XYZ file of C-alpha atoms in Angstrom:
625
model
C 145.801 83.037 36.650
C 147.090 84.992 33.776
C 150.165 87.709 33.476
C 147.785 90.155 33.087
C 145.718 88.828 35.810
C 148.429 89.491 38.520
C 149.615 93.802 37.246
C 145.750 94.345 36.779
C 145.529 93.386 41.116
C 149.068 94.988 41.661
C 148.442 98.042 39.158
C 145.122 98.497 40.476
C 146.330 98.484 44.309
C 148.798 100.661 43.982
C 146.385 103.338 42.255
C 144.513 102.654 44.977
C 146.544 103.205 47.511
C 148.289 106.062 46.174
C 144.504 107.841 45.943
C 143.726 107.134 49.385
C 146.896 108.984 50.488
C 146.557 111.726 48.680
C 142.844 112.586 50.129
C 145.530 113.337 53.323
C 146.971 115.606 51.859
C 143.593 117.365 50.890
C 142.410 117.148 54.074
C 145.341 118.776 55.760
C 145.636 121.502 53.176
C 144.309 125.265 54.731
C 140.983 125.733 53.570
C 137.652 127.708 54.661
C 134.727 125.621 56.706
C 133.051 124.640 53.434
C 135.692 124.168 51.597
C 137.263 121.598 53.577
C 133.846 120.309 55.201
C 133.072 119.718 51.269
C 136.500 117.788 50.425
C 136.094 115.921 54.171
C 132.699 114.553 52.435
C 134.254 114.116 49.476
C 137.128 111.966 51.080
C 134.862 109.685 52.617
C 132.685 108.408 49.452
C 135.768 108.352 47.474
C 137.094 106.088 50.219
C 134.224 103.888 50.401
C 134.637 103.349 46.678
C 138.012 102.327 46.708
C 137.178 99.922 49.206
C 134.957 98.322 47.840
C 136.928 98.024 45.132
C 140.190 96.555 46.609
C 137.524 94.033 48.468
C 136.973 92.891 45.334
C 140.186 92.809 43.935
C 141.619 91.593 46.805
C 139.110 88.708 46.868
C 139.679 87.277 43.651
C 143.559 87.596 43.392
C 143.741 85.220 47.002
C 141.254 82.943 45.700
C 143.131 82.762 42.934
C 146.636 82.302 44.012
C 145.463 80.035 46.685
C 143.549 77.302 44.084
C 146.164 77.967 41.410
C 149.270 78.333 43.298
C 150.475 74.380 41.989
C 149.634 75.828 38.119
C 151.332 78.795 38.173
C 154.516 79.148 36.353
C 158.676 80.020 37.410
C 157.647 83.587 35.844
C 154.322 84.230 36.913
C 155.777 83.727 40.659
C 159.035 85.799 39.555
C 156.071 88.607 38.367
C 154.841 88.149 41.767
C 157.894 89.007 43.464
C 158.646 91.834 41.617
C 155.424 93.803 42.398
C 156.824 92.286 46.104
C 159.662 94.283 45.859
C 158.317 97.201 44.787
C 156.307 97.508 48.271
C 158.841 96.639 49.987
C 160.927 99.830 48.640
C 158.192 102.481 48.126
C 156.678 104.100 50.941
C 153.207 101.783 51.158
C 152.647 101.218 54.954
C 151.203 97.642 54.670
C 153.552 95.388 56.842
C 150.634 92.865 56.943
C 150.021 93.238 53.490
C 154.087 92.752 52.446
C 154.328 89.397 55.550
C 151.117 87.955 54.018
C 153.463 87.802 49.914
C 156.212 86.575 51.190
C 154.996 84.052 53.112
C 152.734 83.080 49.541
C 155.668 83.211 48.055
C 158.528 82.020 50.028
C 157.686 77.957 50.295
C 158.156 78.302 46.470
C 161.574 79.451 46.036
C 162.418 77.218 49.011
C 161.325 74.396 47.191
C 163.414 75.660 43.863
C 165.790 76.668 46.390
C 166.769 79.765 45.200
C 168.495 81.212 47.943
C 168.957 85.177 46.402
C 164.971 84.901 46.364
C 164.366 83.378 49.528
C 166.530 85.966 51.256
C 164.495 88.671 49.464
C 161.658 87.170 50.965
C 162.512 86.507 54.350
C 164.096 90.336 55.020
C 160.465 91.558 53.837
C 158.992 88.834 56.173
C 161.252 90.268 58.702
C 160.824 93.717 58.266
C 157.136 93.651 58.204
C 156.831 91.652 60.877
C 159.110 93.886 63.050
C 156.839 96.845 62.145
C 154.035 94.979 63.240
C 155.716 94.216 66.446
C 155.968 97.656 67.588
C 151.831 97.977 68.230
C 153.470 95.715 70.913
C 152.689 92.191 69.529
C 155.201 89.915 70.774
C 154.336 86.945 68.987
C 154.894 89.424 65.661
C 158.757 90.141 67.063
C 159.696 86.245 67.857
C 158.509 86.293 64.069
C 160.358 89.386 63.083
C 163.800 87.256 64.852
C 162.770 83.562 63.108
C 163.252 85.593 59.709
C 166.421 87.582 60.116
C 167.893 84.460 61.430
C 167.298 82.387 58.415
C 168.814 85.275 56.524
C 172.017 85.174 58.676
C 171.843 82.156 57.924
C 172.775 82.404 54.774
C 175.914 83.949 54.819
C 178.101 81.331 53.567
C 176.182 81.861 50.377
C 177.575 85.686 49.632
C 180.191 84.875 47.224
C 177.534 83.529 45.371
C 175.120 86.249 44.651
C 174.112 88.075 41.582
C 171.818 90.935 42.874
C 174.328 93.552 44.925
C 171.327 94.350 47.604
C 171.570 90.632 48.359
C 174.934 90.898 50.282
C 173.501 94.299 51.942
C 170.819 91.982 53.118
C 172.946 90.002 55.426
C 174.355 92.647 57.438
C 171.006 94.147 58.013
C 169.914 91.182 58.801
C 172.629 91.248 61.573
C 171.853 95.112 61.862
C 168.340 94.101 63.640
C 169.152 91.676 65.334
C 171.752 93.322 67.132
C 170.833 96.638 66.892
C 167.173 96.307 67.541
C 165.370 93.477 68.287
C 165.846 93.556 71.642
C 165.393 96.677 72.285
C 161.231 95.965 71.516
C 161.799 92.898 73.595
C 161.513 90.818 70.916
C 165.154 88.766 71.255
C 167.229 89.111 74.576
C 170.167 90.849 75.177
C 172.845 87.964 75.262
C 171.461 86.419 72.083
C 172.152 89.568 70.236
C 175.753 89.928 72.062
C 176.344 86.590 71.056
C 175.388 88.023 67.041
C 177.351 90.931 67.382
C 180.528 88.753 67.658
C 179.231 87.015 64.767
C 179.659 90.118 62.618
C 182.722 91.158 64.193
C 183.942 87.422 62.861
C 183.344 87.111 59.272
C 184.358 91.136 58.442
C 187.718 89.742 58.998
C 187.492 87.395 56.528
C 188.016 88.553 52.541
C 185.183 87.082 51.451
C 182.697 89.656 53.996
C 184.757 92.541 52.776
C 185.601 92.168 49.207
C 182.437 93.462 48.361
C 182.431 96.449 50.412
C 183.561 99.035 47.347
C 180.497 97.330 45.229
C 178.176 97.795 48.495
C 178.732 100.824 50.010
C 175.947 100.748 52.450
C 178.062 97.122 53.695
C 180.757 98.979 55.685
C 178.178 101.971 56.990
C 175.998 99.311 58.075
C 178.724 97.084 59.667
C 179.777 100.236 61.413
C 176.404 101.478 62.516
C 175.667 98.228 63.911
C 178.601 98.211 66.195
C 178.579 101.818 67.082
C 175.351 101.513 68.274
C 175.478 98.208 69.702
C 178.424 99.932 72.213
C 176.334 102.251 72.913
C 173.430 100.162 73.721
C 173.718 101.248 77.512
C 171.890 104.460 76.527
C 169.505 102.150 75.659
C 169.497 101.134 79.742
C 167.514 104.247 80.307
C 165.335 104.647 77.097
C 163.559 100.957 76.930
C 163.143 98.825 79.566
C 164.860 95.467 79.291
C 166.787 93.134 81.389
C 170.932 93.845 81.196
C 173.437 91.707 83.167
C 175.706 93.075 84.810
C 178.380 91.070 83.695
C 177.290 92.253 79.936
C 176.736 95.862 81.227
C 180.512 95.652 82.490
C 182.084 94.341 79.404
C 180.579 96.420 77.312
C 181.409 99.446 79.111
C 185.208 98.808 79.428
C 184.840 97.948 74.945
C 182.655 101.700 74.437
C 185.530 103.046 76.149
C 188.424 101.348 74.203
C 186.129 101.669 71.038
C 185.325 105.413 71.485
C 189.872 105.889 71.563
C 190.065 103.837 68.919
C 187.187 105.941 66.845
C 188.173 109.383 67.812
C 191.630 108.583 66.552
C 190.811 107.771 63.757
C 188.610 110.345 62.685
C 190.561 113.004 64.047
C 187.278 115.127 65.948
C 184.322 114.402 68.786
C 181.995 115.754 65.048
C 182.418 112.574 62.898
C 182.444 110.048 65.408
C 179.390 108.931 65.996
C 176.260 110.386 67.878
C 175.064 107.394 70.492
C 179.096 106.500 70.956
C 179.609 109.823 72.298
C 176.981 110.572 74.513
C 178.037 106.611 75.841
C 181.368 107.674 76.285
C 180.581 110.854 77.935
C 177.473 109.162 80.515
C 180.432 107.030 81.270
C 182.808 109.577 82.065
C 179.860 111.443 84.919
C 179.149 108.183 86.024
C 182.986 106.913 86.890
C 183.082 110.185 87.777
C 186.943 111.045 85.951
C 184.349 114.408 84.069
C 181.652 116.290 86.378
C 178.443 116.362 84.574
C 178.348 120.061 84.036
C 181.133 118.822 81.942
C 180.279 116.514 80.005
C 176.449 117.809 79.571
C 178.413 120.693 78.088
C 180.417 118.532 76.061
C 177.246 116.116 74.670
C 175.219 119.463 74.282
C 178.096 121.122 72.494
C 178.398 118.310 70.568
C 174.534 117.565 69.535
C 174.296 120.811 68.307
C 176.578 120.721 66.177
C 176.117 118.025 64.822
C 172.415 118.843 64.059
C 174.721 120.929 61.376
C 175.804 118.030 59.495
C 173.046 116.281 59.397
C 172.099 116.093 55.869
C 176.214 114.291 54.987
C 174.567 111.349 57.914
C 173.357 108.805 54.715
C 173.170 105.992 57.357
C 172.022 108.064 60.311
C 169.377 106.398 62.579
C 166.868 109.411 62.714
C 164.401 108.260 65.513
C 167.214 107.310 67.862
C 169.052 111.144 66.974
C 165.867 113.012 66.675
C 164.382 111.643 69.957
C 166.607 109.303 72.099
C 169.164 111.427 71.872
C 166.825 115.156 73.345
C 165.861 112.432 76.363
C 169.460 111.712 76.768
C 170.038 115.397 77.191
C 167.863 115.964 79.687
C 169.241 113.590 81.465
C 172.477 114.923 81.443
C 170.959 118.185 82.300
C 169.211 116.509 85.549
C 172.496 116.194 87.200
C 174.033 119.704 87.329
C 174.501 122.452 88.246
C 172.552 124.722 86.229
C 169.472 126.362 87.734
C 166.092 124.983 87.673
C 165.225 128.080 85.600
C 168.541 127.439 82.794
C 167.139 123.914 83.115
C 163.369 124.133 82.377
C 164.415 126.625 79.767
C 166.762 124.297 78.111
C 163.875 121.615 78.843
C 161.724 123.021 76.853
C 163.797 123.324 73.940
C 164.544 119.325 73.438
C 160.842 118.931 73.718
C 159.911 120.962 71.512
C 162.861 119.028 69.105
C 161.115 115.604 70.067
C 157.048 116.792 69.269
C 158.343 118.666 66.103
C 160.420 115.509 64.914
C 157.438 113.276 65.732
C 154.560 115.571 64.668
C 156.461 115.833 60.870
C 156.251 112.853 58.442
C 159.747 111.707 57.692
C 160.534 109.884 53.800
C 163.171 107.939 55.638
C 161.045 106.764 58.801
C 158.492 104.243 58.715
C 155.377 105.283 60.275
C 155.177 102.283 62.671
C 158.427 103.485 63.887
C 157.744 107.182 64.219
C 154.434 106.357 66.192
C 156.713 104.073 68.489
C 158.830 106.961 69.312
C 155.413 108.805 70.045
C 154.727 106.533 72.547
C 158.070 106.273 74.205
C 158.450 110.044 74.666
C 155.368 110.521 75.612
C 155.845 108.095 78.747
C 159.449 108.331 79.617
C 160.029 109.299 83.192
C 162.647 110.816 82.291
C 160.902 113.267 79.838
C 158.017 113.890 82.916
C 160.225 114.369 85.209
C 160.527 117.601 82.854
C 157.703 119.053 83.668
C 156.240 120.957 87.623
C 152.681 120.174 87.665
C 150.259 117.111 86.258
C 148.595 119.959 84.116
C 151.611 119.845 81.824
C 152.403 116.693 81.678
C 148.565 115.778 80.326
C 149.122 119.115 77.990
C 152.031 117.450 76.850
C 150.434 113.920 76.157
C 147.381 115.467 74.764
C 149.615 117.685 71.982
C 152.024 114.499 70.792
C 150.308 111.959 71.334
C 146.332 112.134 70.754
C 146.759 115.285 68.315
C 148.954 113.589 65.759
C 146.325 111.882 64.354
C 143.045 114.131 63.333
C 140.672 111.436 62.529
C 141.964 109.580 66.250
C 141.341 113.500 67.734
C 138.095 114.012 66.237
C 136.294 111.916 67.605
C 138.017 112.205 71.284
C 136.877 115.248 71.461
C 133.457 114.703 70.339
C 133.593 111.709 73.272
C 134.407 114.532 76.141
C 131.443 117.047 74.660
C 129.264 114.274 74.839
C 130.496 113.065 78.187
C 130.163 116.856 79.719
C 126.917 117.363 78.772
C 125.714 114.408 79.634
C 127.115 114.943 83.110
C 125.577 117.963 83.424
C 122.253 116.615 84.288
C 123.547 113.395 86.211
C 124.690 116.354 88.824
C 121.456 118.241 88.618
C 119.463 114.826 88.504
C 121.032 111.705 89.865
C 124.562 112.404 90.902
C 123.866 109.382 93.483
C 124.941 107.813 89.714
C 128.138 108.805 90.205
C 128.559 107.244 93.698
C 132.149 104.630 93.119
C 135.748 104.724 95.114
C 136.849 107.321 93.097
C 134.886 109.703 93.029
C 133.245 109.946 96.235
C 131.348 108.319 98.278
C 127.726 110.204 99.096
C 125.820 112.697 97.726
C 127.185 115.701 99.262
C 130.451 114.061 98.499
C 129.899 113.638 94.552
C 128.996 117.522 94.371
C 131.557 119.084 96.158
C 134.119 117.146 94.105
C 131.697 118.061 91.323
C 134.505 120.330 89.505
C 137.342 117.708 89.741
C 134.881 114.795 88.496
C 133.954 116.895 85.628
C 137.767 117.167 84.494
C 138.074 113.566 85.503
C 135.768 112.337 82.992
C 136.802 115.252 79.921
C 140.609 114.138 80.618
C 138.981 110.306 80.325
C 137.841 110.919 77.491
C 140.439 112.117 75.998
C 142.578 109.792 76.633
C 140.330 106.551 75.909
C 141.912 106.219 72.677
C 145.379 106.646 73.223
C 146.540 102.672 72.676
C 145.638 103.761 69.015
C 148.544 105.712 69.273
C 151.041 102.439 67.416
C 147.879 100.942 65.046
C 147.702 104.572 63.114
C 149.372 103.423 60.239
C 145.986 100.014 60.496
C 143.326 103.181 61.036
C 144.375 105.235 58.020
C 143.995 102.028 55.820
C 140.613 103.201 54.305
C 141.416 101.532 50.631
C 140.525 98.096 51.646
C 139.034 96.384 54.090
C 141.070 95.107 57.299
C 142.286 92.112 57.177
C 141.310 89.827 60.785
C 144.944 90.271 61.903
C 145.035 94.218 61.333
C 141.530 94.094 63.307
C 143.550 91.966 65.827
C 145.415 94.832 66.847
C 142.821 97.274 66.840
C 140.928 95.428 69.579
C 144.574 95.848 71.504
C 143.958 99.516 71.746
C 142.176 99.142 75.583
C 145.178 97.107 76.865
C 147.762 98.883 75.142
C 146.165 102.032 76.137
C 145.623 101.392 80.067
C 149.557 99.812 80.571
C 150.788 103.436 79.348
C 148.425 105.346 81.369
C 149.211 103.094 83.981
C 152.733 102.963 83.644
C 152.412 107.288 84.669
C 151.705 107.638 88.214
C 149.980 111.276 87.619
C 147.562 109.017 84.958
C 146.822 105.822 86.347
C 143.298 107.166 87.664
C 142.355 106.963 83.709
C 143.901 103.655 82.950
C 140.917 102.224 83.827
C 138.680 103.904 81.298
C 141.602 103.413 78.603
C 140.513 100.071 79.087
C 137.483 99.595 79.834
C 135.569 101.918 77.199
C 134.526 98.442 75.474
C 133.872 96.497 77.529
C 129.734 95.990 77.995
C 127.854 97.233 81.187
C 127.140 93.195 82.441
C 130.819 92.158 81.626
C 129.956 89.698 79.284
C 130.653 91.297 76.488
C 133.061 93.619 74.287
C 136.850 93.129 75.139
C 139.495 93.231 76.127
C 138.137 90.031 77.849
C 140.539 89.951 81.430
C 139.064 93.726 81.932
C 136.592 93.206 84.968
C 134.437 96.099 84.773
C 132.310 94.909 87.385
C 134.872 95.923 90.615
C 136.496 98.794 88.552
C 136.563 102.158 91.014
C 135.567 104.406 88.246
C 132.712 101.563 87.140
C 130.270 105.051 86.107
C 133.008 107.171 84.499
C 133.786 104.390 81.931
C 129.966 103.840 81.892
C 129.252 107.085 80.814
C 132.423 106.830 77.667
C 131.508 103.923 76.330
C 127.735 105.045 75.814
C 129.365 108.074 74.226
C 131.719 106.468 72.280
C 129.335 104.500 70.735
C 126.886 107.347 70.208
C 129.732 109.361 68.078
C 130.679 106.102 66.193
C 127.488 105.278 65.136
C 126.282 108.390 64.075
C 129.969 109.689 62.084
C 128.514 110.923 59.161
C 132.223 113.097 57.947
C 135.471 110.610 59.245
C 134.181 107.155 59.212
C 133.609 105.816 55.170
C 132.884 102.315 56.200
C 130.028 102.470 57.470
C 126.777 104.368 56.622
C 125.636 106.724 59.461
C 122.301 106.579 61.373
C 120.645 108.916 62.777
C 120.230 110.112 66.726
C 116.568 108.180 66.470
C 117.892 105.688 65.699
C 120.884 105.214 67.419
C 118.799 106.134 70.978
C 116.656 102.784 70.273
C 119.343 100.750 70.095
C 121.022 102.207 73.387
C 117.264 101.125 74.797
C 117.531 97.914 73.589
C 120.921 97.469 74.960
C 120.585 99.224 78.601
C 121.114 96.823 81.485
C 123.287 94.956 78.952
C 125.762 96.921 76.603
C 125.268 99.934 78.506
C 124.572 101.589 82.070
C 120.394 101.605 82.584
C 120.669 104.686 84.544
C 122.335 106.649 82.453
C 119.722 105.770 79.414
C 117.080 106.100 81.459
C 118.674 109.689 82.188
C 118.891 110.508 78.043
C 115.420 109.064 77.494
C 113.602 110.949 80.277
C 114.995 114.006 79.546
C 114.197 115.840 75.628
C 116.387 118.576 76.797
C 119.372 116.546 76.926
C 118.643 114.321 73.706
C 118.187 117.686 71.826
C 121.821 118.635 73.377
C 122.745 115.762 72.162
C 121.926 115.275 68.813
C 122.677 118.688 68.144
C 126.608 117.745 69.176
C 126.383 114.850 66.998
C 124.374 116.461 64.356
C 124.184 120.137 63.051
C 127.425 121.115 65.834
C 129.248 117.942 64.483
C 130.735 120.088 61.287
C 131.861 123.507 63.909
C 133.774 120.950 66.265
C 135.265 119.380 63.374
C 136.390 122.288 61.637
C 137.833 124.097 65.255
C 139.461 120.657 65.802
C 141.299 120.937 62.077
C 142.433 124.299 62.710
C 144.332 123.688 65.815
C 145.637 120.215 63.825
C 146.531 122.299 61.092
C 148.462 124.756 63.325
C 150.072 122.086 65.245
C 151.968 120.435 61.860
C 152.719 124.033 60.530
């Protein structure tokens, strides 16, 4: 492999990536229906060609990299490394690809004992694995922590580094091991505390402080790490982590002392770190040194003023500020003596802040972090407790998660339309197909509950893919073929969605629909393997959503550029072939026996698809404003 081969690979890859994501801007731009549909079709064709080109490109590059590894020169490894740096510092949301490159290079630089190159590669690999762990992959989280530990293990070589960024990486690793990894369940909080003590100790040594002027990020990172960890009791409310009482009490004492010192040094509460201020006043209220009304008044005023100062905060944790802190404000507010009407008004303001932030793309925030924030905010009991009715909670989740990704939203709407169309015929012709513990035990009970059952199936259809929220960046990867690992992540979405829905009593009834919509009717195929569809209390609805899901996916000619859409008759024939094994035979027979139903379904996935997509697009576009 020549230098030109390496340059060609990366240059074409970067160009194709930019071309692919530029289509999103065009698709989301205001347009008349005909123009927008034309844009959508052109996008599909373009991405299909990009995918073919990148498929050949990636196969050739990685084949040569594997076969020619022993013959590559040091300068060629350095060339690949330079592109790896570009990928790391860019806005390309490709952590699985970054991790692959880092792993390919690490063995070479370990053999050469090139510490500065290694410290970057460990950092790159750690950060990539950290973002992937936000999808729910615990093994990737453990890998992330291990790579960051490799970085901090090199800290004593800091005075040998020639590249300033290499020194930054040491403290970035500490920051993630102390402030991030524990709350993603990648590291025990006790181990994070040991790294916290380990960070404080070297900062007392001149060796680790002499570079603060040359590396101005270092003291900022260290201060952020210390302030946030001493405020980590806030995270007990936000994340389900095990926190020993002894450590909790110790950190509470340190927090009170540290806040007093910081306030004295800064001179104003508005110059103190946000998480530290919130933690201090929460402790004061819990210990009854202040009333909750007084504590809330202070933090609400602080937050309002602090928002105006954001542009000056270069090391601000944006996700924490715009998501975690508004949720904590809801917590403070819930303990006050304000009227319920006033609480409702203020909670609406806080929820709107969260929705606005999470619905907007931020160049400082990694996409995986943003969608992880969506998932946390949507299903957090503090947030959901601010609603009075289940319908409000459902609309909140649909608005924030399901409606955050246009392709998933259009698919969910299509599945709900198809399910509703099928249900009308089931109720009129074979209502007994719906008998199950969740819906009713007799035909008369089924008919009596008709409106409720239709609503249940439609909502279940809208929520069936909610587990895809954490893997949107992977779903959006349409310029290249997905890796086996990325496909495995996609196959996790039923389990992820079911877990999220089951965590909220009002939505637990939909958990089986999310969990089982990719399982076959006879329970022998599909995924995940451990879901027992045969004994689900809402099995008929799962069967219904499964059929509608497959029907829409197979006939989608607008948003799935990775395959050629099939016509309705072809799919109908496939459904018939799979009756009794893959699909519920009674529902398939119902479709086959009713030509009018076939016409209605064919119309939805054919001529009316563009109308439905455009209506959804307008709703999506209005939400993004």
